[in-house]
Coordinates of C-alpha atoms and ligand atoms in Angstrom, one line a residue:
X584 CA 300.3 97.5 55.0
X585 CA 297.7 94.6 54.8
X586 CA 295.5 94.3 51.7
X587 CA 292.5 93.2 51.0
X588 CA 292.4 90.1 48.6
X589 CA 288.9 88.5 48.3
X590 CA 285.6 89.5 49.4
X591 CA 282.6 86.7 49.3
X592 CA 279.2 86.4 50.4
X593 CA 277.5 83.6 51.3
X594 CA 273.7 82.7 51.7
X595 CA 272.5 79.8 54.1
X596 CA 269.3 78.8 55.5
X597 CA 269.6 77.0 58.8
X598 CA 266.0 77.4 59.4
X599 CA 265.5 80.8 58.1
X600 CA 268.2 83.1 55.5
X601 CA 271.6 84.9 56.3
X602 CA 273.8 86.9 54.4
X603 CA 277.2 87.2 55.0
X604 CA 280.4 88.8 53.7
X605 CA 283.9 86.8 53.7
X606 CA 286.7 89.7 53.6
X607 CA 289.8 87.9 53.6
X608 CA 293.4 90.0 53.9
X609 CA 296.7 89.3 52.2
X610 CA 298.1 88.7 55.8
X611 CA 295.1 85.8 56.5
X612 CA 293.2 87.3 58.4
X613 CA 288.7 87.0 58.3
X614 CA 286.8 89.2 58.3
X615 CA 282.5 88.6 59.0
X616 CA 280.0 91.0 57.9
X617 CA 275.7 90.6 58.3
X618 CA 274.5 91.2 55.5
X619 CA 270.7 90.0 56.0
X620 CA 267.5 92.2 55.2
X621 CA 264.9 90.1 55.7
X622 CA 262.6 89.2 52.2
X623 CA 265.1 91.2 50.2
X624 CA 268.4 89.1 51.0
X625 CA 269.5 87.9 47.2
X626 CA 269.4 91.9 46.3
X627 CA 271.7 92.8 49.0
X628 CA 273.6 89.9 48.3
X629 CA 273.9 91.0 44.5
X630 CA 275.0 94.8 45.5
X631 CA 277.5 93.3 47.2
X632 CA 278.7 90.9 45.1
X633 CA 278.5 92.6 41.8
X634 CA 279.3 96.5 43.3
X635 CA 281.1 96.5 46.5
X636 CA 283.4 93.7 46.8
X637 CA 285.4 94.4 43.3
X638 CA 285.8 97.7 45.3
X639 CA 287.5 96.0 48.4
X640 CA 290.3 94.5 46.9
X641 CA 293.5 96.0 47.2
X642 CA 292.5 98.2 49.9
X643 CA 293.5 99.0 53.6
X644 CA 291.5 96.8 55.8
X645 CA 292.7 98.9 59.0
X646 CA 291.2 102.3 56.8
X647 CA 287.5 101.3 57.9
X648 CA 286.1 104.8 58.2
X649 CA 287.7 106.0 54.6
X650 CA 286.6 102.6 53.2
X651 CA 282.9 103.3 54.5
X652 CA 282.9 107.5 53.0
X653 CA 284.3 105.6 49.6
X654 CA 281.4 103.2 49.5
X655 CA 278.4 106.1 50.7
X656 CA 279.6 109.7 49.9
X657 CA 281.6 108.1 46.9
X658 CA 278.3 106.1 45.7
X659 CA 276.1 108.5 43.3
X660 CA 273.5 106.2 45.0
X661 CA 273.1 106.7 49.0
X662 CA 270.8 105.2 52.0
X663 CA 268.2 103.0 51.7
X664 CA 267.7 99.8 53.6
X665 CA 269.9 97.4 50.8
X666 CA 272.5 99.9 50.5
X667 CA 273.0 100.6 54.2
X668 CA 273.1 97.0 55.0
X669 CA 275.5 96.6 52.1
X670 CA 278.1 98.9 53.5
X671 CA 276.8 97.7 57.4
X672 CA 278.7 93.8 56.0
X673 CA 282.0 95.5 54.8
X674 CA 281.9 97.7 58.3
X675 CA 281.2 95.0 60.3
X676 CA 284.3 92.9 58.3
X677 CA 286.7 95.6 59.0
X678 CA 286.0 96.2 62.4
X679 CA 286.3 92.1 63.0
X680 CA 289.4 92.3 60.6
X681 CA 290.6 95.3 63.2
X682 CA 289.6 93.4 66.4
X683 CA 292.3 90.4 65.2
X684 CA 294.7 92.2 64.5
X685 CA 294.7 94.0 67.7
X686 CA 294.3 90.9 69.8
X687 CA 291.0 92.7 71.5
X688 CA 287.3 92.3 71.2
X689 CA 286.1 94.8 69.1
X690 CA 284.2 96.9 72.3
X691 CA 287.7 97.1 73.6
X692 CA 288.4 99.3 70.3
X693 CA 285.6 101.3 70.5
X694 CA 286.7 102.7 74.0
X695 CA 285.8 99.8 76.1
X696 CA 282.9 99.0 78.6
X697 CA 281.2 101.8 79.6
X698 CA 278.9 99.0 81.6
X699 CA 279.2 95.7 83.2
X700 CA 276.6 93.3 80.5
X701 CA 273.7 94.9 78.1
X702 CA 270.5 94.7 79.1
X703 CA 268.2 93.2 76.9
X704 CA 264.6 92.3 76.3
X705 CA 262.9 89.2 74.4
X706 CA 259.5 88.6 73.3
X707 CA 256.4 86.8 74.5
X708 CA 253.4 86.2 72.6
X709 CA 250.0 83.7 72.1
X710 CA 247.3 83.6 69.9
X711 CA 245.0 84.8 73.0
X712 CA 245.8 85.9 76.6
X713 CA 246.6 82.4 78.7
X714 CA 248.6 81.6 76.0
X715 CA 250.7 84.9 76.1
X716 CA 250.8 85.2 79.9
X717 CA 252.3 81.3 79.3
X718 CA 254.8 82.6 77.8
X719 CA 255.3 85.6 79.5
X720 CA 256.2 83.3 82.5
X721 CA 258.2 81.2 80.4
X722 CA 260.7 84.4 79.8
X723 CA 260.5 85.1 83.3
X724 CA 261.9 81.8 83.9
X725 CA 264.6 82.3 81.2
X726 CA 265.6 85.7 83.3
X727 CA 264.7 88.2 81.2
X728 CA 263.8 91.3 83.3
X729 CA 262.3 93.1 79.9
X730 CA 259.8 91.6 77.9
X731 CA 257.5 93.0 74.7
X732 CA 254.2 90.9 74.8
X733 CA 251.7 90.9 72.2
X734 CA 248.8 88.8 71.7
X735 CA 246.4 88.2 68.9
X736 CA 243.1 90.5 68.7
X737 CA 239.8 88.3 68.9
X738 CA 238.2 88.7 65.6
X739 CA 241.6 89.4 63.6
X740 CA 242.9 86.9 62.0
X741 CA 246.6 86.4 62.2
X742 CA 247.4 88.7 63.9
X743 CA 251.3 90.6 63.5
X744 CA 254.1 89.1 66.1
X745 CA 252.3 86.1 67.3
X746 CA 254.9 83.0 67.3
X747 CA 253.8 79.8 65.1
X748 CA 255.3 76.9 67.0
X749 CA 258.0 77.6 69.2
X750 CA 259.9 80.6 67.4
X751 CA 258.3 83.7 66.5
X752 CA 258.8 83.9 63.0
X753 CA 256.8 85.8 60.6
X754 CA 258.6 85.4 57.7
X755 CA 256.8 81.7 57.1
X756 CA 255.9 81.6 53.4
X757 CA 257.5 81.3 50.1
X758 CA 255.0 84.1 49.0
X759 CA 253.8 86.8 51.1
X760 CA 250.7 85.5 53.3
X761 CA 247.5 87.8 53.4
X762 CA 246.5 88.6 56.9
X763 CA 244.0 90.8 58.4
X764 CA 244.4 93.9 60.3
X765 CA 241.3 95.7 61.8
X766 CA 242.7 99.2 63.5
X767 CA 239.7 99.4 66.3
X768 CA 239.3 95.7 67.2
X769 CA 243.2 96.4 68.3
X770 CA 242.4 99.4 70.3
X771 CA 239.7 98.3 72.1
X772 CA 241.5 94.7 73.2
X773 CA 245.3 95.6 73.6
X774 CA 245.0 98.0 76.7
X775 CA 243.6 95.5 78.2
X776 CA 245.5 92.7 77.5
X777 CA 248.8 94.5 78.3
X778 CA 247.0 95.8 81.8
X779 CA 246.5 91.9 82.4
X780 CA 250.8 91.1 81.8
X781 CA 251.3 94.2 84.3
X782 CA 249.2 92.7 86.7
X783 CA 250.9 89.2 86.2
X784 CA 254.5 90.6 86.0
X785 CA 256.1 91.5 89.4
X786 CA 256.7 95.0 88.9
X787 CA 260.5 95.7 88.3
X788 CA 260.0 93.5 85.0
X789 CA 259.7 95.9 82.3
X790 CA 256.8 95.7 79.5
X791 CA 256.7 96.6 75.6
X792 CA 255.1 96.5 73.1
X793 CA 255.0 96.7 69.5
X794 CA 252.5 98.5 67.4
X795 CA 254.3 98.0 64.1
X796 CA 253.5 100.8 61.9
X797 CA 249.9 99.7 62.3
X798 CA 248.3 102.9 64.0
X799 CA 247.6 107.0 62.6
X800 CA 249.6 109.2 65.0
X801 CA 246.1 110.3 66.2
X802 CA 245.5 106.9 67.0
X803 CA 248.6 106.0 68.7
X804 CA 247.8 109.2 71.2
X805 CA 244.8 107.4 71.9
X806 CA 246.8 104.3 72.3
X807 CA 249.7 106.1 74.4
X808 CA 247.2 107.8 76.8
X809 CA 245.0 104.6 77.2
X810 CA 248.1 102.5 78.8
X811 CA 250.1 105.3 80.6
X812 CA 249.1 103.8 84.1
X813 CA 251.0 100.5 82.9
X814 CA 254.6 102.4 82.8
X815 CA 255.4 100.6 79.6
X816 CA 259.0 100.6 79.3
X817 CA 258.1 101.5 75.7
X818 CA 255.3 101.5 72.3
X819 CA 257.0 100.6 69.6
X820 CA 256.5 102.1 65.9
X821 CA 253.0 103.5 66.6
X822 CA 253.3 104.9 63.4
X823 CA 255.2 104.7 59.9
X824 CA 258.0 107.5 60.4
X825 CA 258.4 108.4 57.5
X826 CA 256.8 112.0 58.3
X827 CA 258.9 112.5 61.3
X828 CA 256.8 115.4 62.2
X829 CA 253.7 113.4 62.6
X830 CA 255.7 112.0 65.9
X831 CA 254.9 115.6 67.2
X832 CA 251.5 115.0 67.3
X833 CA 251.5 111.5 69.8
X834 CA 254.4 113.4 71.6
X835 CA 252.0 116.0 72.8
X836 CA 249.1 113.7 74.1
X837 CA 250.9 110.9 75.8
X838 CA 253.6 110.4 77.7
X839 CA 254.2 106.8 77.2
X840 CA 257.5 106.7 76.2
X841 CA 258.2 106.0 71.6
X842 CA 260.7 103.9 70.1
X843 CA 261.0 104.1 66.7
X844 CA 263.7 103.2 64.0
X845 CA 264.0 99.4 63.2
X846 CA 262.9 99.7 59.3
X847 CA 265.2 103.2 59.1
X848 CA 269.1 102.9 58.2
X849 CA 270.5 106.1 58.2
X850 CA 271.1 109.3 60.8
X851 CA 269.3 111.6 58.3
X852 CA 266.0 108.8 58.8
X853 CA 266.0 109.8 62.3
X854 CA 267.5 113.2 62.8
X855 CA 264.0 115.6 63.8
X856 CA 262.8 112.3 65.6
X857 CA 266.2 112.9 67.8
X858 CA 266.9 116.8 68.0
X859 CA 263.5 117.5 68.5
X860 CA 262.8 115.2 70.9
X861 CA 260.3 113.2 69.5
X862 CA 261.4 110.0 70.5
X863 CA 263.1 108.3 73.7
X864 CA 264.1 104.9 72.0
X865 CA 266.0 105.0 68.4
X866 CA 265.6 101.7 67.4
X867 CA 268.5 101.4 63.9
X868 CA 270.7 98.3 64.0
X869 CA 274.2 98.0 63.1
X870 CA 273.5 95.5 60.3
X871 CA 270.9 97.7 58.6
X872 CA 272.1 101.2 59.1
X873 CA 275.7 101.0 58.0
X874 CA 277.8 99.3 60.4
X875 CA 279.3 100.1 63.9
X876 CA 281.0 103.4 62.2
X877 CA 277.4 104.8 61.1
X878 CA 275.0 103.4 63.9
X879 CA 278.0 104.8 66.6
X880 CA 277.8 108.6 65.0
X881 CA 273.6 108.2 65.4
X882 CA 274.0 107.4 69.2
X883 CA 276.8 109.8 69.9
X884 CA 274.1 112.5 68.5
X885 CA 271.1 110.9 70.3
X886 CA 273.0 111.5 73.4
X887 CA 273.0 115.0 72.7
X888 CA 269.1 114.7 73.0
X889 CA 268.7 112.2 75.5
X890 CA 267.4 109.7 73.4
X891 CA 268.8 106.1 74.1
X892 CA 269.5 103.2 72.1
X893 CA 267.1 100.0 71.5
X894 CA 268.5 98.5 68.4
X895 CA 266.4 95.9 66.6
X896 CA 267.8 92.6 67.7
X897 CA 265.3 90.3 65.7
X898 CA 266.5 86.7 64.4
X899 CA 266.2 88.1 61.2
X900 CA 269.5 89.8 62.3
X901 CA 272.4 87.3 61.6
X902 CA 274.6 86.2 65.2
X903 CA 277.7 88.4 63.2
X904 CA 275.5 91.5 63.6
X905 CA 274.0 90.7 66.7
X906 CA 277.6 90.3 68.3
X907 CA 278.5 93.7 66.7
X908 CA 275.2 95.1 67.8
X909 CA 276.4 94.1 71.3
X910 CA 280.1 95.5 71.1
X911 CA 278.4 98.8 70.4
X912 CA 276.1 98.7 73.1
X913 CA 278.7 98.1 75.6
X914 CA 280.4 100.9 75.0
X915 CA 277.5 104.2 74.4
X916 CA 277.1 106.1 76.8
X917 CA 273.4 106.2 76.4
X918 CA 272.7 103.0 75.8
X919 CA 268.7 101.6 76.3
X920 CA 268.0 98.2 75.7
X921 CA 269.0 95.8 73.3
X922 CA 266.2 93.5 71.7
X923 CA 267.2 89.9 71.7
X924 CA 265.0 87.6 69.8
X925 CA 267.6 84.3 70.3
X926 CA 267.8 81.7 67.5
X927 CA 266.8 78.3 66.6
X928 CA 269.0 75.7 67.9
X929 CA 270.1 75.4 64.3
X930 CA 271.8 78.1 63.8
X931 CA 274.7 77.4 65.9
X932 CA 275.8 74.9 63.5
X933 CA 276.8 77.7 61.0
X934 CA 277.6 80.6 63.8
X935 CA 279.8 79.7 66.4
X936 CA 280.7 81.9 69.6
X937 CA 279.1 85.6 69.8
X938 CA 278.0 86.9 73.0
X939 CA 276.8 84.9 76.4
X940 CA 273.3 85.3 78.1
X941 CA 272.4 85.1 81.1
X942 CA 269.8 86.8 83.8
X943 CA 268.3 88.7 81.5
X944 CA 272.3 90.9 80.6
X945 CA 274.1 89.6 76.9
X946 CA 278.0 90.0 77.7
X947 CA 280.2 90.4 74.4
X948 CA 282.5 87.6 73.7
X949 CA 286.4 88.2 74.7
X950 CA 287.7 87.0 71.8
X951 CA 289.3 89.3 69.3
X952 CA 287.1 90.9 67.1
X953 CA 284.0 90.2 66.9
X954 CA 284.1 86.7 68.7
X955 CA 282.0 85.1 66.1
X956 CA 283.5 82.5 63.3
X957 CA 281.2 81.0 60.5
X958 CA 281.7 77.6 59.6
X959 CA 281.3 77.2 55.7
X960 CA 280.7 73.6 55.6
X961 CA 278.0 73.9 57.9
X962 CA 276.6 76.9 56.0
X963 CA 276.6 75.0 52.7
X964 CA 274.3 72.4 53.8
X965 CA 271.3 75.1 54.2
X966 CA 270.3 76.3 50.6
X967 CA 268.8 79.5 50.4
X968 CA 265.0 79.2 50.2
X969 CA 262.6 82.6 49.7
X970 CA 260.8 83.4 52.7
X971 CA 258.5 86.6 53.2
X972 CA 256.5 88.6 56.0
X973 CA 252.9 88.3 55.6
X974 CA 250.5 91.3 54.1
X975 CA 248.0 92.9 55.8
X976 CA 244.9 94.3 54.6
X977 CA 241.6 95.9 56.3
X978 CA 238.1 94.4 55.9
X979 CA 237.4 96.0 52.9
X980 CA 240.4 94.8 51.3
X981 CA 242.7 98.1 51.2
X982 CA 246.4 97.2 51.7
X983 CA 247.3 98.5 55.7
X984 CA 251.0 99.2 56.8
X985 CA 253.5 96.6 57.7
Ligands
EZ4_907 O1 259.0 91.8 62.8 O2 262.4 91.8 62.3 O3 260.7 94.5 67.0 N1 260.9 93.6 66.3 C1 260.3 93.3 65.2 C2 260.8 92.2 64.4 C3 260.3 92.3 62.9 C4 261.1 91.4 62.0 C5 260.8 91.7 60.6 O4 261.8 91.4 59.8 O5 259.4 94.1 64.9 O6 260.5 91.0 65.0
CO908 CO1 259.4 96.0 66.0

């Protein structure tokens, strides 16, 4: 039996932060685990580092779904974003660990391709409407045959999921920004917007769109109703889930299809959205929700429901869990979409390898494992540095939902 005899994690910043675990086995084998939660990355770091990884040593490496019970039914303390992401590193270690040892790419473990690439989507956004439909042609010409397009609202300063420069990235300020959010200047101007990327898109390209949180479920049946002529391929978070009875409500005004789940982390987060049929799109990662061993026991009981997979592929989401994200989706049998931010050029200095894009499909790499090696040298030339999502409030002042 193989042991485990150190477990590290290591923070770099190659334009933006990553958190990853380092388990390394008596035998020599690595291990790479995401660990990153975006705003709140030294706390995961610290739950790993000063609660999990004096756990690890000694153990089976090749006992990855005891080793994940141990560290979540053994835990007095259980779900929640830092703690799933937590046990989501050591997961994604083991199953890399595994994937070595075998000689196969981790997919090939998990009952191998039950399709030829994954389909994914990427985003396109500008501060007004020639600017997004710019860069709505700019995915085209990248290949993507899904895209999500927002744009800012006139009069809204700011606006949620709008790039600065040439990556999207929100998380922009060593303090949280203030923005603006004003709930009817949005519903009045996104419908038509979005009718206007129809329009431009030839019409096997799929369109979504992200609502994030922002909208009352009476709202988003509004919302839903207003753009069901558009065939959205999906609206995303139209509504903080956290009631997932409130979904009921949209549900039975719109048929626009819901996708829901990127802020959730566990199966019990999502359970009445899935066996109730509230949702068509359950959106959990494998680097926030526990790992492949969790995020894989979520799908197998969406399938159940029909509801299919569109993990949250953001490049807040280190390459490690985005190739494990991707060795997952290759192998469900109801598999959606995968999101796929990309990253800066920069990070490919510290993450080397991971999965290979092109026309619009990623394909896992064919390496063993989880084809994706971290280069610590590189890493340690990109000191952490805080950087956090903006705020919104209304007019009046009164704090709105993320
Ligand atoms: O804003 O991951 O659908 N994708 C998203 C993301 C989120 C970021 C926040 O950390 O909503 O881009
Ligand atoms: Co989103």
């Amino acid at each position: 039996m193989d042991t485990i005899v150190a477990a590290d994690v290591l923070i770099t910043c190659p334009s933006r932060n990553f958190v990853t675990l380092k388990i390394t086995t008596a035998d020599g084998v690595v291990g790479w685990g995401d660990a990153t939660l975006n705003g709140r990355e030294l706390a995961v770091a610290s739950y790993l580092r000063d609660h999990v990884c004096p756990l690890l040593i000694g153990r089976d490496p090749a006992r990855i779904e005891d080793i994940w019970n141990y560290l979540f039914k053994g835990v007095y303390w259980r779900r929640g974003p830092m703690t799933m992401t937590a046990v989501a590193a050591v997961d994604l270690a083991l199953w890399d660990i595994k994937g070595k040892v075998a000689q196969m790419p981790v997919y090939q473990l998990l009952g191998g391709a039950a399709r030829q690439a994954v389909l994914v989507y990427t985003h396109a956004s500008g501060a007004d409407v020639p600017e997004l439909l710019e860069d709505v042609a700019a995915a085209r010409g990248r290949g993507f045959r899904a895209i999500r397009a927002q744009a800012g609202v006139p009069g809204v300063a700011g606006t949620y999921g709008v790039k600065h420069g040439q990556y999207y990235e929100p998380a922009n300020a060593a303090l949280p920004e203030e923005q603006h959010w004003d709930t009817e200047a949005y519903l009045r101007f996104a419908p038509d917007y979005l009718g206007q990327v129809r329009d431009f898109l030839d019409s096997e390209v799929a369109l979504l769109h992200d609502i994030h949180h922002r909208l009352t479920p009476l709202e988003a049946a509004r919302f839903g109703r207003s753009v069901e002529d558009l065939h959205l391929f999906w609206m995303e978070d139209p509504t903080p889930a956290d009631n997932q009875e409130s979904f009921r409500l949209i549900r039975s005004h719109t048929i626009t299809p819901i996708a829901t789940g990127e802020v959730l982390s566990s199966i019990w987060d999502v359970k009445q959205l899935i066996a109730e049929q509230l949702i068509d799109y359950v959106r959990l990662s494998v680097t926030h929700s526990g790992g492949i061993t969790h995020l894989r026991k979520v799908f197998n009981f969406a399938e159940l429901y029909q509801v299919r997979s569109g993990s949250h592929g953001p490049s807040d989401i280190s390459p490690i869990g985005q190739a494990g994200a991707v060795h997952l989706d290759m192998t469900i049998a109801n598999f959606g979409i995968q999101e796929f931010m990309g990253y800066p050029q920069i990070v490919s200095e510290v993450f080397h390898g991971g999965p290979t894009y092109a026309d619009g499909y990623l394909t896992p790499s064919e390496a063993p494992g989880l084809g994706i090696e971290y280069d610590e040298t590189a890493a340690a030339r990109f000191e952490y540095s805080p950087k956090y999502l903006p705020v919104a409030r209304r007019a009046d002042g009164t704090v709105h939902d993320w």
